[in-house]
Coordinates of C-alpha atoms in Angstrom, one line a residue:
M202 CA 56.6 249.4 158.7
D203 CA 53.0 248.7 159.9
L204 CA 50.1 251.0 160.7
Q205 CA 50.9 251.0 164.4
F206 CA 54.4 252.4 163.6
Q207 CA 52.9 254.9 161.1
D208 CA 50.5 256.2 163.8
A209 CA 53.1 256.4 166.5
W210 CA 55.9 258.0 164.5
P211 CA 54.3 261.5 164.2
L212 CA 53.5 261.5 167.9
Y213 CA 57.1 260.6 168.7
V214 CA 58.8 263.2 166.4
N215 CA 56.5 265.9 167.9
G216 CA 57.8 265.3 171.4
N217 CA 55.6 262.5 172.8
R218 CA 58.4 260.4 174.3
N219 CA 55.9 257.8 175.4
A220 CA 55.2 257.0 171.7
F221 CA 58.7 255.6 171.4
G222 CA 57.5 252.4 173.2
T223 CA 55.0 251.9 170.4
V224 CA 57.6 252.7 167.7
Y225 CA 60.0 250.3 169.3
S226 CA 57.3 247.5 169.7
A227 CA 56.2 247.9 166.1
A228 CA 59.6 248.1 164.5
H229 CA 61.6 245.6 166.5
P230 CA 60.2 242.4 165.0
R231 CA 60.7 243.6 161.4
L232 CA 64.2 244.8 162.1
T233 CA 65.0 241.5 163.8
L234 CA 63.8 239.6 160.7
F235 CA 65.8 241.9 158.5
C236 CA 69.0 241.4 160.6
L237 CA 68.4 237.7 160.9
G238 CA 68.6 237.5 157.1
L239 CA 72.0 239.2 157.3
T240 CA 73.5 237.6 160.3
R241 CA 71.9 234.2 160.4
D242 CA 72.0 234.4 164.2
E243 CA 68.7 235.1 166.1
E244 CA 70.3 236.6 169.2
I245 CA 72.7 238.8 167.3
A246 CA 69.7 239.9 165.1
K247 CA 67.7 240.8 168.1
N248 CA 70.6 242.7 169.7
I249 CA 71.3 244.7 166.5
A250 CA 67.6 245.5 166.1
S251 CA 67.5 246.8 169.7
E252 CA 70.7 248.8 169.1
T253 CA 69.2 250.3 166.0
L254 CA 66.2 251.5 167.8
L255 CA 68.3 252.9 170.6
K256 CA 70.2 254.9 168.0
L257 CA 66.9 256.3 166.9
M258 CA 66.1 257.3 170.5
E259 CA 69.5 259.0 170.7
Q260 CA 68.7 261.2 167.7
T261 CA 68.5 264.8 168.9
N262 CA 66.0 265.7 166.2
P263 CA 64.1 262.7 164.8
R264 CA 61.9 265.1 162.8
E265 CA 64.8 265.4 160.4
I266 CA 64.4 261.7 159.5
L267 CA 62.2 262.0 156.4
N268 CA 61.8 258.2 155.8
P269 CA 62.0 256.5 159.2
A270 CA 61.6 252.9 157.8
S271 CA 64.5 253.5 155.4
W272 CA 66.6 255.1 158.1
L273 CA 66.0 252.2 160.4
L274 CA 66.8 249.6 157.8
T275 CA 70.0 251.5 156.7
V276 CA 71.2 251.7 160.3
A277 CA 70.4 248.1 160.9
R278 CA 72.2 247.0 157.7
N279 CA 75.3 249.1 158.6
S280 CA 75.3 247.5 162.1
C281 CA 75.0 244.0 160.6
N282 CA 78.0 244.8 158.3
T283 CA 80.0 246.0 161.3
W284 CA 79.1 242.8 163.1
W285 CA 80.3 240.7 160.1
T286 CA 83.5 242.7 159.9
T287 CA 84.2 242.3 163.6
N288 CA 83.3 238.7 163.6
N289 CA 85.6 238.0 160.6
R290 CA 88.4 240.0 162.2
R291 CA 88.0 237.9 165.4
A292 CA 88.2 234.7 163.4
E293 CA 91.4 236.0 161.7
I294 CA 93.0 236.9 165.1
L295 CA 92.0 233.4 166.5
D296 CA 93.6 231.8 163.4
D297 CA 96.8 233.9 164.0
V298 CA 96.9 232.9 167.6
K299 CA 96.3 229.2 166.8
E300 CA 99.0 229.3 164.1
Q301 CA 101.5 231.0 166.5
F302 CA 101.0 228.4 169.1
S303 CA 100.5 225.3 166.9
G304 CA 102.5 222.4 168.2
V305 CA 103.0 224.2 171.6
T306 CA 101.3 222.7 174.5
R307 CA 99.2 225.1 176.6
P308 CA 101.4 225.0 179.7
V309 CA 104.5 225.9 177.6
A310 CA 102.6 228.7 175.9
L311 CA 101.4 230.1 179.2
E312 CA 104.9 229.9 180.6
Q313 CA 106.3 231.6 177.5
L314 CA 103.8 234.5 177.8
E315 CA 104.5 234.9 181.5
N316 CA 108.2 235.0 181.0
E317 CA 109.6 238.3 182.2
S318 CA 111.9 238.8 179.3
H319 CA 109.0 238.4 176.9
V320 CA 107.0 241.0 178.8
K321 CA 110.0 243.3 178.8
L322 CA 110.4 242.8 175.0
I323 CA 106.7 243.4 174.4
R324 CA 106.8 246.6 176.6
E325 CA 109.8 247.9 174.7
S326 CA 108.4 247.2 171.3
L327 CA 105.1 249.0 171.8
D328 CA 104.4 252.7 172.3
T329 CA 102.2 253.7 175.3
I330 CA 98.8 253.5 173.6
E331 CA 99.7 250.3 171.8
W332 CA 100.7 248.8 175.2
Q333 CA 97.4 249.9 176.8
I334 CA 95.4 248.5 173.9
W335 CA 97.4 245.3 174.0
Q336 CA 96.8 244.8 177.7
L337 CA 93.1 245.4 177.3
H338 CA 93.0 243.0 174.4
L339 CA 94.7 240.3 176.5
D340 CA 92.2 241.0 179.2
G341 CA 89.5 239.9 176.8
Y342 CA 88.0 243.3 175.8
D343 CA 86.7 243.7 172.3
N344 CA 87.5 246.7 170.0
K345 CA 84.4 248.5 171.0
E346 CA 85.1 248.2 174.7
I347 CA 88.7 249.2 174.2
A348 CA 87.6 252.2 172.1
E349 CA 85.3 253.3 174.9
Q350 CA 88.1 253.0 177.5
T351 CA 90.8 254.7 175.4
L352 CA 88.5 257.3 173.8
L353 CA 89.7 256.2 170.3
A354 CA 87.6 255.2 167.3
E355 CA 86.9 251.5 167.1
K356 CA 88.6 251.3 163.7
T357 CA 91.7 253.1 165.2
V358 CA 91.8 250.4 167.9
A359 CA 91.7 247.6 165.3
N360 CA 94.5 249.3 163.3
K361 CA 96.6 249.8 166.4
K362 CA 96.2 246.2 167.5
T363 CA 97.3 245.1 164.0
A364 CA 100.3 247.4 164.2
A365 CA 101.2 246.1 167.7
R366 CA 100.8 242.5 166.5
N367 CA 103.2 243.2 163.6
K368 CA 105.7 244.9 165.8
L369 CA 105.6 242.0 168.2
R370 CA 106.1 239.4 165.4
Q371 CA 109.2 241.4 164.3
A372 CA 110.5 241.7 167.9
F373 CA 110.1 238.0 168.6
A374 CA 111.6 237.1 165.2
H375 CA 114.7 239.1 166.0
E376 CA 115.0 237.6 169.5
S377 CA 115.0 234.0 168.1

């Protein structure tokens, strides 16, 4: 990081919370460039850089961070990896949905989803938490938002959605 960052860091870790603005301003452009190289999307890179710096601010004892530049780059890289994993998972889900409804016109698909017997079959196939997660998923919430609402880990939400999807495939296959 640059000289401005190096000057502000000791002030910040020694309790000068105003110095965080300088740390943020000095680190954000470099983190954005680093994330841009990993995500290839400027807006995503800016968001991940901001989230990384917010994680720094949330650290209860930043003095324990011996190498702040390395710490920031590691957190940013991990966040970029999480973004890629989530992005790829969304693409898989979209492909699954497209495959399930290929050849079916949208009005027929909507009618099928709204059919009471299907709702009953879905409700009977899923346990309570899977049902809650499935409803939030259908409402357009992503795994992170669902995790926040259900107080589960984001990875647990993803696993439960996969399990629910598999149960539903089996249930609908048996119904046919």
